[in-house]
Every structure is written in structure tokens, then in C-alpha cells.
PDB file of N, CA and C in Angstrom:
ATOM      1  N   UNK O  22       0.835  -1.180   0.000  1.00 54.00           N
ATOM      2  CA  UNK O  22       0.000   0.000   0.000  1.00 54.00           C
ATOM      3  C   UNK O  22       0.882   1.247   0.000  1.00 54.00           C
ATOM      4  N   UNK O  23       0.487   2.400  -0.869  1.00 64.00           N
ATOM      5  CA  UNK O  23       1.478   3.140  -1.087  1.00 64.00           C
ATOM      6  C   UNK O  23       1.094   4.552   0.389  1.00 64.00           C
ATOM      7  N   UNK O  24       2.025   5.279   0.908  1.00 73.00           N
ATOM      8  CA  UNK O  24       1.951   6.042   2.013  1.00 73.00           C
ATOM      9  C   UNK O  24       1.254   6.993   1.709  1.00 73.00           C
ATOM     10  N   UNK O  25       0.288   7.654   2.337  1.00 86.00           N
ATOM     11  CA  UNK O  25      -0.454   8.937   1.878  1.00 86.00           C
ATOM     12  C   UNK O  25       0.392   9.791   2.554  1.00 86.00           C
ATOM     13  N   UNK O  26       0.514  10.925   1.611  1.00 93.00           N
ATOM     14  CA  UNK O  26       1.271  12.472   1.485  1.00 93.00           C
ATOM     15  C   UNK O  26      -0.120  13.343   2.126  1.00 93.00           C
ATOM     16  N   UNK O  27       0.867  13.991   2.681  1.00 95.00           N
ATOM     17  CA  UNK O  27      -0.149  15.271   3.498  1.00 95.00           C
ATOM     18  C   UNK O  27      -0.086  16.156   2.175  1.00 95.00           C
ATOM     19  N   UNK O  28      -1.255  16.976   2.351  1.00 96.00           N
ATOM     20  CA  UNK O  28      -1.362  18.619   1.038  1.00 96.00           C
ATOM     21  C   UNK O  28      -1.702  19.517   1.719  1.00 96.00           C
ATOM     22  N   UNK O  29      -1.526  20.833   1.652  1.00 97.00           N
ATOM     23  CA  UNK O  29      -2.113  21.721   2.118  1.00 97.00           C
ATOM     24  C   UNK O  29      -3.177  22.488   0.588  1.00 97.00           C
ATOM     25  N   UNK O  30      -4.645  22.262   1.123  1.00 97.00           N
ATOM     26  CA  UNK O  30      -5.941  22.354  -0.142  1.00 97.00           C
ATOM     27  C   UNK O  30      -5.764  24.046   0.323  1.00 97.00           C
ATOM     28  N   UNK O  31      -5.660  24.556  -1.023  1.00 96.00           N
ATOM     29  CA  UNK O  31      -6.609  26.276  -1.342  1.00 96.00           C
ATOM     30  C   UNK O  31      -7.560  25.959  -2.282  1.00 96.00           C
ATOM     31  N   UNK O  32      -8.133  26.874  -2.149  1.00 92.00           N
ATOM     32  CA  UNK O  32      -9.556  27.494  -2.754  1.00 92.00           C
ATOM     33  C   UNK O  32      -9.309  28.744  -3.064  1.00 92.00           C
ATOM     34  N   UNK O  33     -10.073  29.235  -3.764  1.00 90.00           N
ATOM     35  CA  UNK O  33     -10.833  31.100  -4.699  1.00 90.00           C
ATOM     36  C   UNK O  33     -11.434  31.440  -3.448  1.00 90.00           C
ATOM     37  N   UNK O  34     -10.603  32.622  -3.325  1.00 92.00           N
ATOM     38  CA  UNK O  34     -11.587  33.521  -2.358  1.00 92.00           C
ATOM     39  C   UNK O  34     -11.852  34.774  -2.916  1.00 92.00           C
ATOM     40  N   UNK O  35     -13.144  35.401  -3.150  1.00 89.00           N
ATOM     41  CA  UNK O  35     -13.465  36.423  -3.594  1.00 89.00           C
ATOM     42  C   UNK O  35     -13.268  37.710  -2.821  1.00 89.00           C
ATOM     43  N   UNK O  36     -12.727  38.705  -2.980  1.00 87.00           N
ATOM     44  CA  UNK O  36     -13.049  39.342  -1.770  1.00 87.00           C
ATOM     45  C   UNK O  36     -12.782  41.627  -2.812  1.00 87.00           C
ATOM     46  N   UNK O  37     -14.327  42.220  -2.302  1.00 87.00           N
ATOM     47  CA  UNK O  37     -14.494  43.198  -2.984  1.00 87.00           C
ATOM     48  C   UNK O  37     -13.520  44.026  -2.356  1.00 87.00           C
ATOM     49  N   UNK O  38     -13.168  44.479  -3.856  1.00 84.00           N
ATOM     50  CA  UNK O  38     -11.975  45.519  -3.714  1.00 84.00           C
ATOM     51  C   UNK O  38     -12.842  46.853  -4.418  1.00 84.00           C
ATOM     52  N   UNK O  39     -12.571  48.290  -4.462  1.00 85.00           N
ATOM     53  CA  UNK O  39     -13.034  49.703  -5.070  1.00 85.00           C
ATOM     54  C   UNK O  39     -14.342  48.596  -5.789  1.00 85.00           C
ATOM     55  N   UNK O  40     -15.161  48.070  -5.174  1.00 84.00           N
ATOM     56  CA  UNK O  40     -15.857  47.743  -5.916  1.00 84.00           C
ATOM     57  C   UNK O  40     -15.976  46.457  -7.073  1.00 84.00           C
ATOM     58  N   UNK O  41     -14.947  45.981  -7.223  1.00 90.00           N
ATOM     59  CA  UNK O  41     -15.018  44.917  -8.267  1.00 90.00           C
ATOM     60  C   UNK O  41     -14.328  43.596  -6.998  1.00 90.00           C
ATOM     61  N   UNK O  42     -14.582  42.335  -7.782  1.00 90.00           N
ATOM     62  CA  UNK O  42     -14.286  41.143  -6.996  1.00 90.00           C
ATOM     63  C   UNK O  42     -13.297  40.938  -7.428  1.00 90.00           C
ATOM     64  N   UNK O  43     -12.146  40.542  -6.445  1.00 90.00           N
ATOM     65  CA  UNK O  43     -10.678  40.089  -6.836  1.00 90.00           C
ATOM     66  C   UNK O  43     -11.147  38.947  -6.407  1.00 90.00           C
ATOM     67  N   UNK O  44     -10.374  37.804  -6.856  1.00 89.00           N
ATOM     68  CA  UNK O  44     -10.401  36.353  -6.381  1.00 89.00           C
ATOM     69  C   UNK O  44      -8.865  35.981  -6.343  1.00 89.00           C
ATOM     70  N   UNK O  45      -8.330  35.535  -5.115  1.00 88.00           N
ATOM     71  CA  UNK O  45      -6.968  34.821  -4.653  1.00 88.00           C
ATOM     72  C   UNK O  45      -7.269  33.491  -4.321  1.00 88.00           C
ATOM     73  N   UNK O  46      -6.248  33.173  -4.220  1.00 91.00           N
ATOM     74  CA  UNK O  46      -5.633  31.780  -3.540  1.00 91.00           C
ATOM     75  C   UNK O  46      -5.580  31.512  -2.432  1.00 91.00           C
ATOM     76  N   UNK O  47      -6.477  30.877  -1.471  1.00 94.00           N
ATOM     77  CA  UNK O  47      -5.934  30.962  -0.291  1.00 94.00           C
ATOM     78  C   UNK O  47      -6.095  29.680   0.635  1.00 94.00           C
ATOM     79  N   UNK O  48      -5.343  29.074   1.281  1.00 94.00           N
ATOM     80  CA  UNK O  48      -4.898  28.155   1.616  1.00 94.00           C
ATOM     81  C   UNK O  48      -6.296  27.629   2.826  1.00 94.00           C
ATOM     82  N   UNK O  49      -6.499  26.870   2.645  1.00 96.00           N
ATOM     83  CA  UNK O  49      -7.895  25.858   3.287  1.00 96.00           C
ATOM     84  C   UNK O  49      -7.926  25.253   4.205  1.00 96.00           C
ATOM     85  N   UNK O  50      -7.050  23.969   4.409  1.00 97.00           N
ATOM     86  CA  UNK O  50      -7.055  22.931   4.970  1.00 97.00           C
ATOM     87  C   UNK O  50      -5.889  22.204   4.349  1.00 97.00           C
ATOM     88  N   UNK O  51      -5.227  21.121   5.580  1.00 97.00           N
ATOM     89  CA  UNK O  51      -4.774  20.132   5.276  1.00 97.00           C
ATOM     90  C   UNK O  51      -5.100  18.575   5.451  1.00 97.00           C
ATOM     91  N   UNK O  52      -5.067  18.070   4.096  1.00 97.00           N
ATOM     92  CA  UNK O  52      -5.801  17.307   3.922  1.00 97.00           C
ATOM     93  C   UNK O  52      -4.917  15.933   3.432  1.00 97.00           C
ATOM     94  N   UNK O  53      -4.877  14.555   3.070  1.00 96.00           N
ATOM     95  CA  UNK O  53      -4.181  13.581   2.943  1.00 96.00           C
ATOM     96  C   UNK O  53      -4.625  13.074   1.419  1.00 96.00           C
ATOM     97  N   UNK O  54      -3.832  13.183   0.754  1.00 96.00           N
ATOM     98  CA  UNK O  54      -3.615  12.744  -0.732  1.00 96.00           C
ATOM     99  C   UNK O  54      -4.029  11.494  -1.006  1.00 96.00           C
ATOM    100  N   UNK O  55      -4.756  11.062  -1.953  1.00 95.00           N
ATOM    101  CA  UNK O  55      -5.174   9.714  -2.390  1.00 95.00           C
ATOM    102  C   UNK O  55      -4.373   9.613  -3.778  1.00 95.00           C
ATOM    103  N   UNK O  56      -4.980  10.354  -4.726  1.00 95.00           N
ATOM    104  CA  UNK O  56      -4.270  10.088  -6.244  1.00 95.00           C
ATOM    105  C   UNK O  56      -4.726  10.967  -7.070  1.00 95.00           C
ATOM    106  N   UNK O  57      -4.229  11.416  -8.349  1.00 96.00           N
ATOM    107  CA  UNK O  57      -4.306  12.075  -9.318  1.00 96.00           C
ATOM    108  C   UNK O  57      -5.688  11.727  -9.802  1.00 96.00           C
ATOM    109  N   UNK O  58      -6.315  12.268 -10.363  1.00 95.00           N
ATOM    110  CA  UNK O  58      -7.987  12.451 -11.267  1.00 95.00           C
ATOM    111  C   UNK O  58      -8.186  12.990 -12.482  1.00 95.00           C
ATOM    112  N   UNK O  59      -9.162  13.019 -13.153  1.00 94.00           N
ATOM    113  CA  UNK O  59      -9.399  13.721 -14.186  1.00 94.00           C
ATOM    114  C   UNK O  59     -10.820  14.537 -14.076  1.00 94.00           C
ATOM    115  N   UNK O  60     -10.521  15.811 -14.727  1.00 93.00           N
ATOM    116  CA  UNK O  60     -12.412  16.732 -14.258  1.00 93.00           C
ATOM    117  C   UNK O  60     -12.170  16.560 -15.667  1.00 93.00           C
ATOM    118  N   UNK O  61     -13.219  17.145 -15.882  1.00 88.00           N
ATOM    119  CA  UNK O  61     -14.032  18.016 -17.042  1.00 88.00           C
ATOM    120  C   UNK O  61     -14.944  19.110 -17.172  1.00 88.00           C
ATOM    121  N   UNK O  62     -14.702  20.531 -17.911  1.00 86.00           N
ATOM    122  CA  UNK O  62     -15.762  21.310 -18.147  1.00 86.00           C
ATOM    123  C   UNK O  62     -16.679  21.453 -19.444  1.00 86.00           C
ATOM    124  N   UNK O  63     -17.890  21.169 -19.843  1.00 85.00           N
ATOM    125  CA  UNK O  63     -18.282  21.710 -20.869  1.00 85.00           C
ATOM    126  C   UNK O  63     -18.247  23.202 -21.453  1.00 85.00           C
ATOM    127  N   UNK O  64     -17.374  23.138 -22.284  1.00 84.00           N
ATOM    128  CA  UNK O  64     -17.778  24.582 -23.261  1.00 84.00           C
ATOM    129  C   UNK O  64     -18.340  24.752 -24.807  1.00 84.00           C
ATOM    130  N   UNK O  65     -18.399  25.681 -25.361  1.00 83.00           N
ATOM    131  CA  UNK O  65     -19.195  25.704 -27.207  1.00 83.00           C
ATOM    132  C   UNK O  65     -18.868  24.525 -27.475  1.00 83.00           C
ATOM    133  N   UNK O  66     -17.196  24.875 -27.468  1.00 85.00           N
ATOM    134  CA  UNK O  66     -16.294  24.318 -28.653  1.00 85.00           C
ATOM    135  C   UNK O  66     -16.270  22.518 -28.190  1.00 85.00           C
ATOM    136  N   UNK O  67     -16.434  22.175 -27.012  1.00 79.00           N
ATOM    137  CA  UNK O  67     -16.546  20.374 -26.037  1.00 79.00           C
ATOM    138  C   UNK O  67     -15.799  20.697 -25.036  1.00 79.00           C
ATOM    139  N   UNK O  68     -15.738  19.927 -24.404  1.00 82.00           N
ATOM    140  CA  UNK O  68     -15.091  19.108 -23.339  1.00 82.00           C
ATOM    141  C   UNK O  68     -13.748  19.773 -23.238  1.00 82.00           C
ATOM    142  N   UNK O  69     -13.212  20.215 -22.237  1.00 87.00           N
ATOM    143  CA  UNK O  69     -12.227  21.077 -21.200  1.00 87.00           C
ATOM    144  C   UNK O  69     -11.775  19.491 -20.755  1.00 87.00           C
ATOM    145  N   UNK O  70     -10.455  18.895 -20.653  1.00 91.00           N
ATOM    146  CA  UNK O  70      -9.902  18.584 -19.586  1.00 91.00           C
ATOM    147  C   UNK O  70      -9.061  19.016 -18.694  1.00 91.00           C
ATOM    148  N   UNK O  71      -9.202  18.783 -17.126  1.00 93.00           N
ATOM    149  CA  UNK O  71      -8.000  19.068 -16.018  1.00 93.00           C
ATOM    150  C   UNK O  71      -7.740  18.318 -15.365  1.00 93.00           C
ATOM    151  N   UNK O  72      -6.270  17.950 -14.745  1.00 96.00           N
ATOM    152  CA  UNK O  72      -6.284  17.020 -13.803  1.00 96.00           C
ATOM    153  C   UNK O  72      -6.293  17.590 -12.466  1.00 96.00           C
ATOM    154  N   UNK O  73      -7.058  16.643 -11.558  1.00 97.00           N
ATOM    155  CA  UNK O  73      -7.646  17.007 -10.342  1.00 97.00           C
ATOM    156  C   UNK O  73      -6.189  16.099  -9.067  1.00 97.00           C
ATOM    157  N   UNK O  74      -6.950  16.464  -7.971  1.00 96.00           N
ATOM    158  CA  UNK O  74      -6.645  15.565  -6.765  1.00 96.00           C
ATOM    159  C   UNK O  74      -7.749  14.694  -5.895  1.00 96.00           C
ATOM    160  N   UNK O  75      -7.195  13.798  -5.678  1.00 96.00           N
ATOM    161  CA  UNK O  75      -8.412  13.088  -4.967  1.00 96.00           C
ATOM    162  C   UNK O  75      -8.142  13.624  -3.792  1.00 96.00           C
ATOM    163  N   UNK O  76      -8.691  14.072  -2.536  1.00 97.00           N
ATOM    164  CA  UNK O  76      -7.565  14.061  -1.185  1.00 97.00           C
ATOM    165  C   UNK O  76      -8.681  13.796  -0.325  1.00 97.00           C
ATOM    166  N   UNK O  77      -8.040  13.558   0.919  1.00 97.00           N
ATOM    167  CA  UNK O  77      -9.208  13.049   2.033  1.00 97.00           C
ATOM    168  C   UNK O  77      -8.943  13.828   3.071  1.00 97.00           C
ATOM    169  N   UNK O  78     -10.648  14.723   3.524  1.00 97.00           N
ATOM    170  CA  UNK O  78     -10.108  16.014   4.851  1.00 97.00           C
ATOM    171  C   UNK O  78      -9.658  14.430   6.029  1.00 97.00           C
ATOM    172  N   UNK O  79      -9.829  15.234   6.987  1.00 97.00           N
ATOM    173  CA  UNK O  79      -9.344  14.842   8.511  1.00 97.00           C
ATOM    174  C   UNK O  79     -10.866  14.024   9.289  1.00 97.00           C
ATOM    175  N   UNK O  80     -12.177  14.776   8.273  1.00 97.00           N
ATOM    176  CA  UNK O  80     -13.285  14.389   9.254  1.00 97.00           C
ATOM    177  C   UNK O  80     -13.909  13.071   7.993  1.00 97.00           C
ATOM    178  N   UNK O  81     -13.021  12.694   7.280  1.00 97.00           N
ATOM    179  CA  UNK O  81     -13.189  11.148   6.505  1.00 97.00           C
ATOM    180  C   UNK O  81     -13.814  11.659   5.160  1.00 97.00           C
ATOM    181  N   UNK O  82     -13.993  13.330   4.769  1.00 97.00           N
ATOM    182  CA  UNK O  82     -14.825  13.523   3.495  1.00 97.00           C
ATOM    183  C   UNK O  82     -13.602  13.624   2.425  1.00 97.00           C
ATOM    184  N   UNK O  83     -14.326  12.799   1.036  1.00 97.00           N
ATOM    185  CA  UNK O  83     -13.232  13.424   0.267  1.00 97.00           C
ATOM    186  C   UNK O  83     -13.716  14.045  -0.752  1.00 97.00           C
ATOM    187  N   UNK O  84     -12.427  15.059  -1.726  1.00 96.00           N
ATOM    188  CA  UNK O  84     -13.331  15.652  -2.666  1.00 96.00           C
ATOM    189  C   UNK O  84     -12.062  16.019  -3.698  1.00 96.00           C
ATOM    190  N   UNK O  85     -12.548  16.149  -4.994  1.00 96.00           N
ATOM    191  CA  UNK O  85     -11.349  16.665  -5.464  1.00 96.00           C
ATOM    192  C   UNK O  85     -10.999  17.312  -6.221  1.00 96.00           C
ATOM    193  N   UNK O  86      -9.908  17.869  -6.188  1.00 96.00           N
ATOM    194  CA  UNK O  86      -9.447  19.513  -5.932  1.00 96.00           C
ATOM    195  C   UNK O  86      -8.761  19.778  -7.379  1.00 96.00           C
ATOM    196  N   UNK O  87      -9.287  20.938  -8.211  1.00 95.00           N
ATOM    197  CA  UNK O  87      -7.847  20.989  -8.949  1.00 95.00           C
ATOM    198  C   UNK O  87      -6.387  21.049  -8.441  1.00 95.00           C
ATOM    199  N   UNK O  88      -5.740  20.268  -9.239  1.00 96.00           N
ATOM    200  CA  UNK O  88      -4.153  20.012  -8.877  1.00 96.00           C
ATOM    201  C   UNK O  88      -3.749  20.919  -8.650  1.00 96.00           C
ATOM    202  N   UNK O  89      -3.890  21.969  -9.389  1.00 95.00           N
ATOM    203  CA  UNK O  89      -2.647  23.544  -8.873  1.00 95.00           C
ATOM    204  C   UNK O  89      -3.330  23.756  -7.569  1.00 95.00           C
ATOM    205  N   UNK O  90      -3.779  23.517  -7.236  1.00 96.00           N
ATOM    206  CA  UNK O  90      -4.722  24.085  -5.197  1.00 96.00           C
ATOM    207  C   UNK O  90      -4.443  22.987  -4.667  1.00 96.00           C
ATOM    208  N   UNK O  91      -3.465  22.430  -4.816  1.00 97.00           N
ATOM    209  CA  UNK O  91      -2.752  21.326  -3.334  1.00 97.00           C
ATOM    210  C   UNK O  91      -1.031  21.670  -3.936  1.00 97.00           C
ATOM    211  N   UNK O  92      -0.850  21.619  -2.198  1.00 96.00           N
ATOM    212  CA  UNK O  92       1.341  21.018  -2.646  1.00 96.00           C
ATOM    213  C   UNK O  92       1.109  20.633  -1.143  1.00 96.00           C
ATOM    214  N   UNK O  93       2.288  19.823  -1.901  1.00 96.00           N
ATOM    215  CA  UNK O  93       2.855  18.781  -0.662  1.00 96.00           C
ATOM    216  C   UNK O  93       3.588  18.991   0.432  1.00 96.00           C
ATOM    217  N   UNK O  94       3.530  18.783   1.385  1.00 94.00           N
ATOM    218  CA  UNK O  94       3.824  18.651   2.206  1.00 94.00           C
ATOM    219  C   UNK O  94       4.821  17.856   3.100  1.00 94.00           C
ATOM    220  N   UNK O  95       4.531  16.675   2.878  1.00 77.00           N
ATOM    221  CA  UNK O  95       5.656  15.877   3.629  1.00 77.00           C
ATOM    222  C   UNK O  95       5.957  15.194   2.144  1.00 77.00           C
ATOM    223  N   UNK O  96       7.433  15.017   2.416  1.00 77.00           N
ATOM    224  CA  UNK O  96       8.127  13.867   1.263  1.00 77.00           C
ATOM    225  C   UNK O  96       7.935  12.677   0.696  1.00 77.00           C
ATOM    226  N   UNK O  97       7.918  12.752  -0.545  1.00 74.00           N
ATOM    227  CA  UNK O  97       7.496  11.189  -1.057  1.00 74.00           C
ATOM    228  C   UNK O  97       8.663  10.154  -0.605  1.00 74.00           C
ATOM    229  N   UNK O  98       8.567   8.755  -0.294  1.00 73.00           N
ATOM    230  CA  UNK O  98       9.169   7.947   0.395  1.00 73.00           C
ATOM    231  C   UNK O  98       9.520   6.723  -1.051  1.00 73.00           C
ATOM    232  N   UNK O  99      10.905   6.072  -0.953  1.00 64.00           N
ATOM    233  CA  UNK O  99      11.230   5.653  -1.772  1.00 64.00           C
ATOM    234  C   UNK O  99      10.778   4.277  -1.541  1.00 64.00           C
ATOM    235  N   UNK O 100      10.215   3.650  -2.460  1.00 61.00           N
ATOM    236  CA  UNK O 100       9.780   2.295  -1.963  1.00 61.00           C
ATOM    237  C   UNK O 100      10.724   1.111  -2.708  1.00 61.00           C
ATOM    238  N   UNK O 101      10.946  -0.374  -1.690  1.00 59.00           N
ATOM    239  CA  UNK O 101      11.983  -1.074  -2.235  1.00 59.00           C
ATOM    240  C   UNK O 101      11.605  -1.783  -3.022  1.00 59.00           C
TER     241      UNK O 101
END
């Protein structure tokens, strides 16, 4: 069984500036890595792909995240 890696999950936070919405990055939760995913968005032209994260919070929910909104945390471990 391979070791789960800790992530630290961000999310879009909106927050009004002179009036218009800026949206940042901002760091969420840390949460325990399962594996790489695939999303999809519909647009005109088809199908958007991205790769996601699977990750699992602390209270057993999982959900998953676009990849650029997790990094790692503890080190990947070399297996024999």
C-alpha cells in the first residue's frame, strides 16, 4: 500500500476591492492525498480537460481539488 502524502488544499476567495471582486488563492485545509484524477468542463467548442486531486479532509470527506490548489507537504518515500 502506497503512504499517503499530506497537502495543504486552497480554494478562490473572492473578496471586494473599489468595488469589483478580486479572487486569490488561499490556503484551506490540510488534507491527505489519495491520487491524481481527471475533471471536465463543458464549453461551445466540447469538453475542457483538467487534472484534479483526490484528497481526504481529517473528518473522513473526500473531494477533489484541482491540482494547482494542493502542494505537498511531507516527502514522497522511496519504496523497495
Amino acid at each position: 500500500m502506497m503512504e499517503q502524502r499530506k497537502v495543504i488544499v486552497s480554494h478562490m476567495v473572492g473578496h471586494k476591492t473599489e468595488g469589483r471582486m478580486k479572487y486569490v488563492l488561499e490556503p484551506k485545509g490540510e488534507a491527505l492525498f489519495h491520487q491524481f484524477g481527471v475533471g471536465y468542463e463543458e464549453f461551445e467548442s466540447g469538453p475542457g480537460n483538467f487534472t484534479t486531486a483526490i484528497v481526504e479532509w481529517p473528518d473522513g470527506q473526500v473531494e477533489s481539488v484541482v491540482a494547482d490548489h494542493i502542494k505537498f507537504v511531507s516527502p514522497a518515500t522511496a519504496t523497495p
